[in-house]
Amino acid sequence: MSNAGNEIPEGVAPVDRSPTYLSSALALVAALVATTVSVASPAALVGCVAGVAALVAGLATGRRGLVRLAGAVLVGAVLVASAAGTPVLATLVGVTTALLAVDFGTTATDLGVQLGRQTPTARVELLHATTSTLVGFGFVLAGATADAFVAGSQPVSALFGLVVTVIVLVVALRRADPVG
């Protein structure tokens, strides 16, 4: 059987299916913001460093599963920081930026696989990043408002509100994903 249909013609470079640079960089920035808000807790800082390392590995290899694992580790580390006394607003920002890191990272891997790294995708990446960030920080605002007016001094209700906010944010970000 001939392999003629799969051969790359002479003078044509193969398509690099690695994650795109812009969304990868945005994912790393978001992960570093999540790490910054968790720096007060040594245990959370260790978790965030592990999450950033998993994100770097996922983006370097193009493995979407590692990018998602990184997000789970980052969110867990931010919640550990919250349990150690990080303010609610910082926790909301940390969880949101951890989820944005996953969103941007999976966008980078998806665009790389579907279109190739060399394809000019900056406009769609920036549009996606902008809308995801606006959605995310809308939830930060809603969570901070709920904390200020509803939760009061009930830590259980604040935790419940945070969990609901995270779930709604994940659903909203997945629906806003143009490539996923």
Backbone as JSON Lines, residues from 0, in Angstrom:
{"i":0,"aa":"M","n":[0.85,-1.17,0.0],"ca":[0.0,0.0,0.0],"c":[0.89,1.23,0.0]}
{"i":1,"aa":"S","n":[0.56,2.17,-0.84],"ca":[1.35,3.39,-0.98],"c":[1.01,4.37,0.13]}
{"i":2,"aa":"N","n":[2.01,5.1,0.55],"ca":[1.84,6.12,1.57],"c":[1.85,7.5,0.91]}
{"i":3,"aa":"A","n":[1.56,7.54,-0.37],"ca":[1.67,8.77,-1.15],"c":[0.75,9.87,-0.64]}
{"i":4,"aa":"G","n":[-0.42,9.55,-0.14],"ca":[-1.36,10.55,0.33],"c":[-0.92,11.24,1.61]}
{"i":5,"aa":"N","n":[-0.01,10.61,2.36],"ca":[0.42,11.15,3.64],"c":[1.78,11.84,3.57]}
{"i":6,"aa":"E","n":[2.4,11.81,2.42],"ca":[3.74,12.41,2.3],"c":[3.63,13.91,2.16]}
{"i":7,"aa":"I","n":[4.6,14.6,2.72],"ca":[4.66,16.05,2.61],"c":[5.43,16.37,1.34]}
{"i":8,"aa":"P","n":[4.85,17.19,0.47],"ca":[5.55,17.53,-0.78],"c":[6.88,18.23,-0.48]}
{"i":9,"aa":"E","n":[7.81,18.07,-1.39],"ca":[9.12,18.68,-1.22],"c":[8.99,20.21,-1.16]}
{"i":10,"aa":"G","n":[9.69,20.82,-0.24],"ca":[9.68,22.27,-0.1],"c":[8.57,22.78,0.81]}
{"i":11,"aa":"V","n":[7.71,21.89,1.32],"ca":[6.63,22.29,2.22],"c":[6.98,21.8,3.63]}
{"i":12,"aa":"A","n":[6.97,22.71,4.56],"ca":[7.3,22.35,5.95],"c":[6.09,21.68,6.61]}
{"i":13,"aa":"P","n":[6.34,20.72,7.49],"ca":[5.23,20.09,8.21],"c":[4.59,21.11,9.16]}
{"i":14,"aa":"V","n":[3.33,20.91,9.48],"ca":[2.61,21.81,10.38],"c":[2.98,21.48,11.81]}
{"i":15,"aa":"D","n":[3.37,22.5,12.56],"ca":[3.69,22.35,13.98],"c":[2.38,22.4,14.76]}
{"i":16,"aa":"R","n":[1.99,21.3,15.37],"ca":[0.72,21.19,16.09],"c":[0.87,21.51,17.58]}
{"i":17,"aa":"S","n":[1.93,22.19,17.96],"ca":[2.15,22.58,19.35],"c":[1.18,23.69,19.74]}
{"i":18,"aa":"P","n":[0.96,23.87,21.06],"ca":[0.09,24.95,21.52],"c":[0.57,26.32,21.04]}
{"i":19,"aa":"T","n":[-0.37,27.23,20.83],"ca":[-0.03,28.57,20.36],"c":[0.69,29.35,21.46]}
{"i":20,"aa":"Y","n":[1.55,30.25,21.03],"ca":[2.36,31.01,21.99],"c":[1.53,31.99,22.83]}
{"i":21,"aa":"L","n":[0.63,32.73,22.2],"ca":[-0.09,33.78,22.91],"c":[-0.97,33.22,24.02]}
{"i":22,"aa":"S","n":[-1.8,32.25,23.72],"ca":[-2.67,31.68,24.76],"c":[-1.85,30.94,25.82]}
{"i":23,"aa":"S","n":[-0.73,30.34,25.41],"ca":[0.15,29.7,26.39],"c":[0.7,30.73,27.37]}
{"i":24,"aa":"A","n":[1.14,31.86,26.84],"ca":[1.67,32.93,27.7],"c":[0.58,33.47,28.62]}
{"i":25,"aa":"L","n":[-0.63,33.66,28.09],"ca":[-1.74,34.15,28.91],"c":[-2.08,33.14,30.01]}
{"i":26,"aa":"A","n":[-2.01,31.86,29.7],"ca":[-2.27,30.83,30.71],"c":[-1.25,30.9,31.83]}
{"i":27,"aa":"L","n":[0.01,31.09,31.47],"ca":[1.05,31.19,32.49],"c":[0.88,32.45,33.35]}
{"i":28,"aa":"V","n":[0.51,33.56,32.74],"ca":[0.27,34.78,33.51],"c":[-0.88,34.56,34.5]}
{"i":29,"aa":"A","n":[-1.97,33.95,34.04],"ca":[-3.1,33.69,34.92],"c":[-2.7,32.77,36.07]}
{"i":30,"aa":"A","n":[-1.89,31.75,35.78],"ca":[-1.44,30.84,36.84],"c":[-0.54,31.56,37.84]}
{"i":31,"aa":"L","n":[0.27,32.48,37.36],"ca":[1.13,33.24,38.27],"c":[0.32,34.19,39.15]}
{"i":32,"aa":"V","n":[-0.77,34.73,38.62],"ca":[-1.65,35.56,39.45],"c":[-2.29,34.71,40.55]}
{"i":33,"aa":"A","n":[-2.75,33.52,40.2],"ca":[-3.32,32.61,41.21],"c":[-2.28,32.27,42.27]}
{"i":34,"aa":"T","n":[-1.05,32.1,41.85],"ca":[0.03,31.81,42.8],"c":[0.3,33.01,43.7]}
{"i":35,"aa":"T","n":[0.28,34.19,43.14],"ca":[0.56,35.41,43.9],"c":[-0.45,35.62,45.03]}
{"i":36,"aa":"V","n":[-1.73,35.37,44.76],"ca":[-2.72,35.59,45.82],"c":[-2.68,34.5,46.89]}
{"i":37,"aa":"S","n":[-1.96,33.42,46.63],"ca":[-1.87,32.31,47.58],"c":[-0.56,32.27,48.34]}
{"i":38,"aa":"V","n":[0.28,33.27,48.14],"ca":[1.64,33.24,48.67],"c":[1.69,33.29,50.2]}
{"i":39,"aa":"A","n":[0.62,33.72,50.85],"ca":[0.62,33.83,52.31],"c":[0.67,32.47,53.0]}
{"i":40,"aa":"S","n":[0.24,31.44,52.34],"ca":[0.23,30.1,52.92],"c":[1.33,29.25,52.28]}
{"i":41,"aa":"P","n":[2.28,28.76,53.09],"ca":[3.36,27.93,52.52],"c":[2.83,26.67,51.81]}
{"i":42,"aa":"A","n":[1.83,26.03,52.38],"ca":[1.28,24.82,51.76],"c":[0.63,25.16,50.41]}
{"i":43,"aa":"A","n":[-0.09,26.27,50.38],"ca":[-0.73,26.69,49.14],"c":[0.31,27.09,48.1]}
{"i":44,"aa":"L","n":[1.37,27.71,48.54],"ca":[2.44,28.11,47.61],"c":[3.08,26.89,46.96]}
{"i":45,"aa":"V","n":[3.3,25.85,47.75],"ca":[3.86,24.6,47.19],"c":[2.89,24.02,46.17]}
{"i":46,"aa":"G","n":[1.59,24.02,46.49],"ca":[0.6,23.52,45.55],"c":[0.55,24.34,44.27]}
{"i":47,"aa":"C","n":[0.65,25.67,44.42],"ca":[0.63,26.53,43.23],"c":[1.86,26.31,42.36]}
{"i":48,"aa":"V","n":[3.01,26.13,42.98],"ca":[4.22,25.86,42.2],"c":[4.06,24.53,41.45]}
{"i":49,"aa":"A","n":[3.48,23.54,42.1],"ca":[3.24,22.26,41.42],"c":[2.24,22.45,40.28]}
{"i":50,"aa":"G","n":[1.21,23.28,40.49],"ca":[0.24,23.55,39.44],"c":[0.86,24.26,38.25]}
{"i":51,"aa":"V","n":[1.71,25.25,38.53],"ca":[2.39,25.97,37.45],"c":[3.32,25.02,36.7]}
{"i":52,"aa":"A","n":[4.01,24.15,37.42],"ca":[4.9,23.18,36.77],"c":[4.1,22.24,35.86]}
{"i":53,"aa":"A","n":[2.94,21.78,36.34],"ca":[2.09,20.91,35.51],"c":[1.59,21.66,34.28]}
{"i":54,"aa":"L","n":[1.27,22.94,34.46],"ca":[0.81,23.75,33.33],"c":[1.92,23.91,32.29]}
{"i":55,"aa":"V","n":[3.12,24.2,32.76],"ca":[4.26,24.33,31.84],"c":[4.48,23.02,31.09]}
{"i":56,"aa":"A","n":[4.41,21.9,31.82],"ca":[4.6,20.6,31.17],"c":[3.5,20.33,30.15]}
{"i":57,"aa":"G","n":[2.26,20.67,30.51],"ca":[1.15,20.45,29.59],"c":[1.26,21.29,28.33]}
{"i":58,"aa":"L","n":[1.69,22.54,28.51],"ca":[1.85,23.42,27.35],"c":[3.07,23.03,26.51]}
{"i":59,"aa":"A","n":[4.12,22.55,27.16],"ca":[5.32,22.15,26.43],"c":[5.08,20.9,25.59]}
{"i":60,"aa":"T","n":[4.23,20.0,26.1],"ca":[3.98,18.74,25.4],"c":[2.68,18.75,24.6]}
{"i":61,"aa":"G","n":[1.84,19.77,24.81],"ca":[0.56,19.83,24.12],"c":[-0.46,18.87,24.69]}
{"i":62,"aa":"R","n":[-0.28,18.44,25.93],"ca":[-1.2,17.48,26.55],"c":[-2.27,18.23,27.35]}
{"i":63,"aa":"R","n":[-3.46,18.2,26.83],"ca":[-4.59,18.91,27.43],"c":[-4.9,18.4,28.84]}
{"i":64,"aa":"G","n":[-4.72,17.11,29.06],"ca":[-4.97,16.54,30.38],"c":[-4.08,17.13,31.46]}
{"i":65,"aa":"L","n":[-2.83,17.38,31.13],"ca":[-1.92,18.01,32.09],"c":[-2.34,19.46,32.38]}
{"i":66,"aa":"V","n":[-2.84,20.14,31.36],"ca":[-3.31,21.51,31.56],"c":[-4.5,21.51,32.52]}
{"i":67,"aa":"R","n":[-5.41,20.58,32.34],"ca":[-6.56,20.48,33.24],"c":[-6.14,20.07,34.66]}
{"i":68,"aa":"L","n":[-5.2,19.15,34.75],"ca":[-4.69,18.76,36.06],"c":[-4.06,19.97,36.76]}
{"i":69,"aa":"A","n":[-3.33,20.77,36.01],"ca":[-2.71,21.98,36.57],"c":[-3.78,22.9,37.15]}
{"i":70,"aa":"G","n":[-4.88,23.05,36.45],"ca":[-5.96,23.9,36.94],"c":[-6.56,23.37,38.23]}
{"i":71,"aa":"A","n":[-6.75,22.06,38.29],"ca":[-7.3,21.46,39.51],"c":[-6.34,21.67,40.69]}
{"i":72,"aa":"V","n":[-5.06,21.5,40.45],"ca":[-4.07,21.71,41.51],"c":[-4.04,23.17,41.94]}
{"i":73,"aa":"L","n":[-4.09,24.09,40.98],"ca":[-4.1,25.52,41.31],"c":[-5.34,25.9,42.11]}
{"i":74,"aa":"V","n":[-6.51,25.44,41.69],"ca":[-7.74,25.75,42.43],"c":[-7.65,25.18,43.85]}
{"i":75,"aa":"G","n":[-7.18,23.95,43.96],"ca":[-7.02,23.35,45.29],"c":[-6.07,24.14,46.17]}
{"i":76,"aa":"A","n":[-4.98,24.6,45.59],"ca":[-4.0,25.37,46.36],"c":[-4.59,26.71,46.8]}
{"i":77,"aa":"V","n":[-5.36,27.34,45.93],"ca":[-6.0,28.61,46.31],"c":[-7.0,28.37,47.44]}
{"i":78,"aa":"L","n":[-7.72,27.28,47.4],"ca":[-8.65,26.96,48.48],"c":[-7.93,26.66,49.78]}
{"i":79,"aa":"V","n":[-6.76,26.04,49.69],"ca":[-5.93,25.83,50.88],"c":[-5.52,27.17,51.46]}
{"i":80,"aa":"A","n":[-5.13,28.1,50.6],"ca":[-4.76,29.45,51.06],"c":[-5.96,30.13,51.71]}
{"i":81,"aa":"S","n":[-7.14,29.92,51.16],"ca":[-8.35,30.5,51.73],"c":[-8.61,29.95,53.12]}
{"i":82,"aa":"A","n":[-8.43,28.64,53.29],"ca":[-8.62,28.03,54.6],"c":[-7.58,28.54,55.6]}
{"i":83,"aa":"A","n":[-6.43,28.99,55.09],"ca":[-5.38,29.51,55.96],"c":[-5.56,30.99,56.27]}
{"i":84,"aa":"G","n":[-6.64,31.59,55.75],"ca":[-6.93,32.96,56.11],"c":[-6.83,33.99,55.0]}
{"i":85,"aa":"T","n":[-6.62,33.57,53.77],"ca":[-6.59,34.52,52.66],"c":[-7.98,35.14,52.54]}
{"i":86,"aa":"P","n":[-8.07,36.45,52.34],"ca":[-9.38,37.11,52.22],"c":[-10.22,36.55,51.07]}
{"i":87,"aa":"V","n":[-11.54,36.73,51.21],"ca":[-12.47,36.18,50.22],"c":[-12.2,36.75,48.83]}
{"i":88,"aa":"L","n":[-11.96,38.05,48.72],"ca":[-11.71,38.64,47.41],"c":[-10.47,38.03,46.74]}
{"i":89,"aa":"A","n":[-9.41,37.86,47.52],"ca":[-8.19,37.25,46.97],"c":[-8.47,35.8,46.55]}
{"i":90,"aa":"T","n":[-9.28,35.1,47.33],"ca":[-9.63,33.72,46.97],"c":[-10.43,33.68,45.67]}
{"i":91,"aa":"L","n":[-11.39,34.59,45.54],"ca":[-12.17,34.65,44.3],"c":[-11.28,34.94,43.1]}
{"i":92,"aa":"V","n":[-10.37,35.89,43.26],"ca":[-9.44,36.22,42.17],"c":[-8.54,35.02,41.87]}
{"i":93,"aa":"G","n":[-8.06,34.35,42.9],"ca":[-7.19,33.19,42.71],"c":[-7.89,32.04,42.0]}
{"i":94,"aa":"V","n":[-9.1,31.72,42.43],"ca":[-9.84,30.64,41.78],"c":[-10.16,31.01,40.33]}
{"i":95,"aa":"T","n":[-10.58,32.25,40.12],"ca":[-10.9,32.69,38.76],"c":[-9.68,32.63,37.86]}
{"i":96,"aa":"T","n":[-8.55,33.13,38.32],"ca":[-7.36,33.11,37.46],"c":[-6.84,31.69,37.26]}
{"i":97,"aa":"A","n":[-7.02,30.81,38.24],"ca":[-6.65,29.4,38.04],"c":[-7.5,28.78,36.94]}
{"i":98,"aa":"L","n":[-8.8,29.08,36.96],"ca":[-9.68,28.56,35.91],"c":[-9.39,29.2,34.56]}
{"i":99,"aa":"L","n":[-9.03,30.48,34.58],"ca":[-8.64,31.13,33.33],"c":[-7.35,30.52,32.77]}
{"i":100,"aa":"A","n":[-6.44,30.11,33.64],"ca":[-5.21,29.46,33.18],"c":[-5.55,28.18,32.41]}
{"i":101,"aa":"V","n":[-6.52,27.42,32.93],"ca":[-6.95,26.2,32.23],"c":[-7.63,26.56,30.91]}
{"i":102,"aa":"D","n":[-8.5,27.56,30.96],"ca":[-9.21,27.98,29.75],"c":[-8.24,28.43,28.67]}
{"i":103,"aa":"F","n":[-7.29,29.28,29.02],"ca":[-6.31,29.77,28.05],"c":[-5.39,28.63,27.59]}
{"i":104,"aa":"G","n":[-5.01,27.76,28.51],"ca":[-4.12,26.65,28.16],"c":[-4.78,25.66,27.21]}
{"i":105,"aa":"T","n":[-6.05,25.33,27.46],"ca":[-6.73,24.41,26.55],"c":[-7.0,25.07,25.21]}
{"i":106,"aa":"T","n":[-7.23,26.38,25.21],"ca":[-7.37,27.09,23.94],"c":[-6.07,27.0,23.15]}
{"i":107,"aa":"A","n":[-4.94,27.18,23.84],"ca":[-3.64,27.09,23.17],"c":[-3.43,25.71,22.56]}
{"i":108,"aa":"T","n":[-3.76,24.67,23.31],"ca":[-3.56,23.31,22.79],"c":[-4.54,23.02,21.66]}
{"i":109,"aa":"D","n":[-5.79,23.44,21.8],"ca":[-6.79,23.18,20.75],"c":[-6.44,23.89,19.45]}
{"i":110,"aa":"L","n":[-6.1,25.17,19.55],"ca":[-5.74,25.91,18.34],"c":[-4.49,25.33,17.69]}
{"i":111,"aa":"G","n":[-3.53,24.91,18.5],"ca":[-2.33,24.3,17.95],"c":[-2.63,23.03,17.18]}
{"i":112,"aa":"V","n":[-3.48,22.19,17.76],"ca":[-3.83,20.93,17.11],"c":[-4.67,21.18,15.86]}
{"i":113,"aa":"Q","n":[-5.65,22.06,15.97],"ca":[-6.58,22.26,14.86],"c":[-6.0,23.09,13.72]}
{"i":114,"aa":"L","n":[-5.24,24.14,14.04],"ca":[-4.78,25.05,13.0],"c":[-3.26,25.09,12.82]}
{"i":115,"aa":"G","n":[-2.54,24.66,13.83],"ca":[-1.09,24.74,13.78],"c":[-0.59,26.02,14.44]}
{"i":116,"aa":"R","n":[0.59,25.94,14.98],"ca":[1.17,27.06,15.71],"c":[1.47,28.26,14.81]}
{"i":117,"aa":"Q","n":[1.78,28.0,13.54],"ca":[2.17,29.08,12.64],"c":[0.97,29.91,12.14]}
{"i":118,"aa":"T","n":[-0.22,29.39,12.25],"ca":[-1.4,30.1,11.77],"c":[-1.62,31.37,12.59]}
{"i":119,"aa":"P","n":[-1.88,32.49,11.93],"ca":[-2.12,33.73,12.68],"c":[-3.46,33.69,13.42]}
{"i":120,"aa":"T","n":[-3.41,33.45,14.72],"ca":[-4.62,33.31,15.53],"c":[-4.7,34.34,16.65]}
{"i":121,"aa":"A","n":[-3.85,35.34,16.62],"ca":[-3.78,36.3,17.74],"c":[-5.12,36.99,17.97]}
{"i":122,"aa":"R","n":[-5.82,37.36,16.92],"ca":[-7.09,38.08,17.1],"c":[-8.13,37.21,17.81]}
{"i":123,"aa":"V","n":[-8.27,35.97,17.39],"ca":[-9.25,35.1,18.04],"c":[-8.8,34.76,19.47]}
{"i":124,"aa":"E","n":[-7.51,34.62,19.68],"ca":[-7.02,34.33,21.02],"c":[-7.26,35.51,21.96]}
{"i":125,"aa":"L","n":[-7.0,36.72,21.48],"ca":[-7.23,37.9,22.32],"c":[-8.72,38.12,22.58]}
{"i":126,"aa":"L","n":[-9.56,37.87,21.58],"ca":[-11.0,37.98,21.78],"c":[-11.47,36.97,22.82]}
{"i":127,"aa":"H","n":[-11.01,35.74,22.69],"ca":[-11.38,34.7,23.64],"c":[-10.88,35.05,25.04]}
{"i":128,"aa":"A","n":[-9.65,35.5,25.15],"ca":[-9.08,35.84,26.46],"c":[-9.83,37.0,27.09]}
{"i":129,"aa":"T","n":[-10.18,37.98,26.28],"ca":[-10.9,39.14,26.81],"c":[-12.28,38.75,27.32]}
{"i":130,"aa":"T","n":[-13.03,37.98,26.52],"ca":[-14.37,37.6,26.96],"c":[-14.33,36.67,28.17]}
{"i":131,"aa":"S","n":[-13.39,35.74,28.19],"ca":[-13.28,34.85,29.33],"c":[-12.91,35.62,30.6]}
{"i":132,"aa":"T","n":[-12.01,36.58,30.46],"ca":[-11.59,37.38,31.61],"c":[-12.76,38.24,32.11]}
{"i":133,"aa":"L","n":[-13.51,38.83,31.2],"ca":[-14.67,39.62,31.61],"c":[-15.71,38.75,32.32]}
{"i":134,"aa":"V","n":[-15.97,37.56,31.8],"ca":[-16.9,36.65,32.45],"c":[-16.37,36.27,33.84]}
{"i":135,"aa":"G","n":[-15.1,35.92,33.9],"ca":[-14.51,35.53,35.17],"c":[-14.57,36.63,36.22]}
{"i":136,"aa":"F","n":[-14.24,37.84,35.82],"ca":[-14.23,38.91,36.8],"c":[-15.62,39.44,37.09]}
{"i":137,"aa":"G","n":[-16.58,39.13,36.23],"ca":[-17.98,39.37,36.59],"c":[-18.37,38.49,37.77]}
{"i":138,"aa":"F","n":[-17.88,37.25,37.75],"ca":[-18.15,36.35,38.87],"c":[-17.38,36.76,40.12]}
{"i":139,"aa":"V","n":[-16.19,37.31,39.96],"ca":[-15.46,37.83,41.12],"c":[-16.27,38.95,41.76]}
{"i":140,"aa":"L","n":[-16.77,39.84,40.94],"ca":[-17.59,40.95,41.44],"c":[-18.84,40.43,42.14]}
{"i":141,"aa":"A","n":[-19.51,39.47,41.51],"ca":[-20.72,38.9,42.12],"c":[-20.38,38.2,43.44]}
{"i":142,"aa":"G","n":[-19.29,37.47,43.46],"ca":[-18.89,36.78,44.69],"c":[-18.51,37.75,45.79]}
{"i":143,"aa":"A","n":[-17.79,38.81,45.43],"ca":[-17.4,39.81,46.42],"c":[-18.62,40.55,46.95]}
{"i":144,"aa":"T","n":[-19.57,40.83,46.07],"ca":[-20.8,41.49,46.5],"c":[-21.59,40.59,47.43]}
{"i":145,"aa":"A","n":[-21.69,39.32,47.07],"ca":[-22.39,38.37,47.93],"c":[-21.71,38.25,49.28]}
{"i":146,"aa":"D","n":[-20.39,38.25,49.27],"ca":[-19.66,38.17,50.53],"c":[-19.93,39.39,51.4]}
{"i":147,"aa":"A","n":[-19.97,40.55,50.79],"ca":[-20.16,41.78,51.55],"c":[-21.57,41.93,52.09]}
{"i":148,"aa":"F","n":[-22.57,41.48,51.33],"ca":[-23.94,41.74,51.74],"c":[-24.71,40.53,52.23]}
{"i":149,"aa":"V","n":[-24.31,39.34,51.82],"ca":[-25.09,38.15,52.16],"c":[-24.39,37.28,53.18]}
{"i":150,"aa":"A","n":[-23.13,36.95,52.93],"ca":[-22.46,35.95,53.75],"c":[-22.22,36.44,55.17]}
{"i":151,"aa":"G","n":[-21.88,37.71,55.33],"ca":[-21.62,38.21,56.67],"c":[-20.51,37.44,57.34]}
{"i":152,"aa":"S","n":[-20.81,36.87,58.5],"ca":[-19.77,36.15,59.24],"c":[-19.98,34.65,59.2]}
{"i":153,"aa":"Q","n":[-20.83,34.14,58.31],"ca":[-21.07,32.71,58.22],"c":[-20.09,32.09,57.22]}
{"i":154,"aa":"P","n":[-19.0,31.47,57.7],"ca":[-18.02,30.9,56.79],"c":[-18.58,29.76,55.94]}
{"i":155,"aa":"V","n":[-19.55,29.02,56.45],"ca":[-20.12,27.92,55.69],"c":[-20.89,28.47,54.48]}
{"i":156,"aa":"S","n":[-21.66,29.52,54.68],"ca":[-22.4,30.08,53.55],"c":[-21.46,30.73,52.54]}
{"i":157,"aa":"A","n":[-20.37,31.31,53.02],"ca":[-19.38,31.88,52.1],"c":[-18.73,30.78,51.27]}
{"i":158,"aa":"L","n":[-18.41,29.66,51.9],"ca":[-17.82,28.53,51.17],"c":[-18.81,27.98,50.16]}
{"i":159,"aa":"F","n":[-20.08,27.87,50.55],"ca":[-21.1,27.4,49.61],"c":[-21.21,28.36,48.43]}
{"i":160,"aa":"G","n":[-21.21,29.65,48.71],"ca":[-21.28,30.64,47.65],"c":[-20.1,30.54,46.7]}
{"i":161,"aa":"L","n":[-18.9,30.3,47.26],"ca":[-17.7,30.15,46.44],"c":[-17.81,28.92,45.54]}
{"i":162,"aa":"V","n":[-18.28,27.81,46.09],"ca":[-18.42,26.58,45.3],"c":[-19.42,26.79,44.15]}
{"i":163,"aa":"V","n":[-20.55,27.42,44.44],"ca":[-21.54,27.7,43.4],"c":[-20.95,28.61,42.34]}
{"i":164,"aa":"T","n":[-20.21,29.63,42.77],"ca":[-19.58,30.56,41.84],"c":[-18.59,29.84,40.93]}
{"i":165,"aa":"V","n":[-17.8,28.96,41.49],"ca":[-16.82,28.21,40.69],"c":[-17.52,27.32,39.67]}
{"i":166,"aa":"I","n":[-18.57,26.65,40.08],"ca":[-19.29,25.76,39.16],"c":[-19.89,26.56,38.01]}
{"i":167,"aa":"V","n":[-20.54,27.67,38.32],"ca":[-21.15,28.49,37.28],"c":[-20.08,29.07,36.36]}
{"i":168,"aa":"L","n":[-18.95,29.48,36.93],"ca":[-17.86,30.03,36.13],"c":[-17.3,28.98,35.17]}
{"i":169,"aa":"V","n":[-17.1,27.77,35.63],"ca":[-16.59,26.7,34.76],"c":[-17.56,26.45,33.6]}
{"i":170,"aa":"V","n":[-18.85,26.37,33.92],"ca":[-19.85,26.16,32.87],"c":[-19.84,27.31,31.88]}
{"i":171,"aa":"A","n":[-19.78,28.55,32.38],"ca":[-19.79,29.72,31.49],"c":[-18.56,29.75,30.61]}
{"i":172,"aa":"L","n":[-17.39,29.44,31.15],"ca":[-16.18,29.47,30.36],"c":[-16.18,28.37,29.3]}
{"i":173,"aa":"R","n":[-16.71,27.21,29.61],"ca":[-16.75,26.13,28.62],"c":[-17.72,26.48,27.49]}
{"i":174,"aa":"R","n":[-18.81,27.16,27.8],"ca":[-19.76,27.55,26.75],"c":[-19.22,28.67,25.89]}
{"i":175,"aa":"A","n":[-18.33,29.49,26.44],"ca":[-17.76,30.62,25.7],"c":[-16.56,30.21,24.86]}
{"i":176,"aa":"D","n":[-16.12,28.95,24.96],"ca":[-14.92,28.49,24.27],"c":[-15.2,28.29,22.78]}
{"i":177,"aa":"P","n":[-14.59,29.09,21.91],"ca":[-14.87,28.97,20.49],"c":[-14.2,27.77,19.83]}
{"i":178,"aa":"V","n":[-13.22,27.15,20.47],"ca":[-12.5,26.07,19.83],"c":[-12.69,24.72,20.51]}
{"i":179,"aa":"G","n":[-13.22,24.68,21.73],"ca":[-13.31,23.45,22.5],"c":[-14.41,22.62,22.17]}
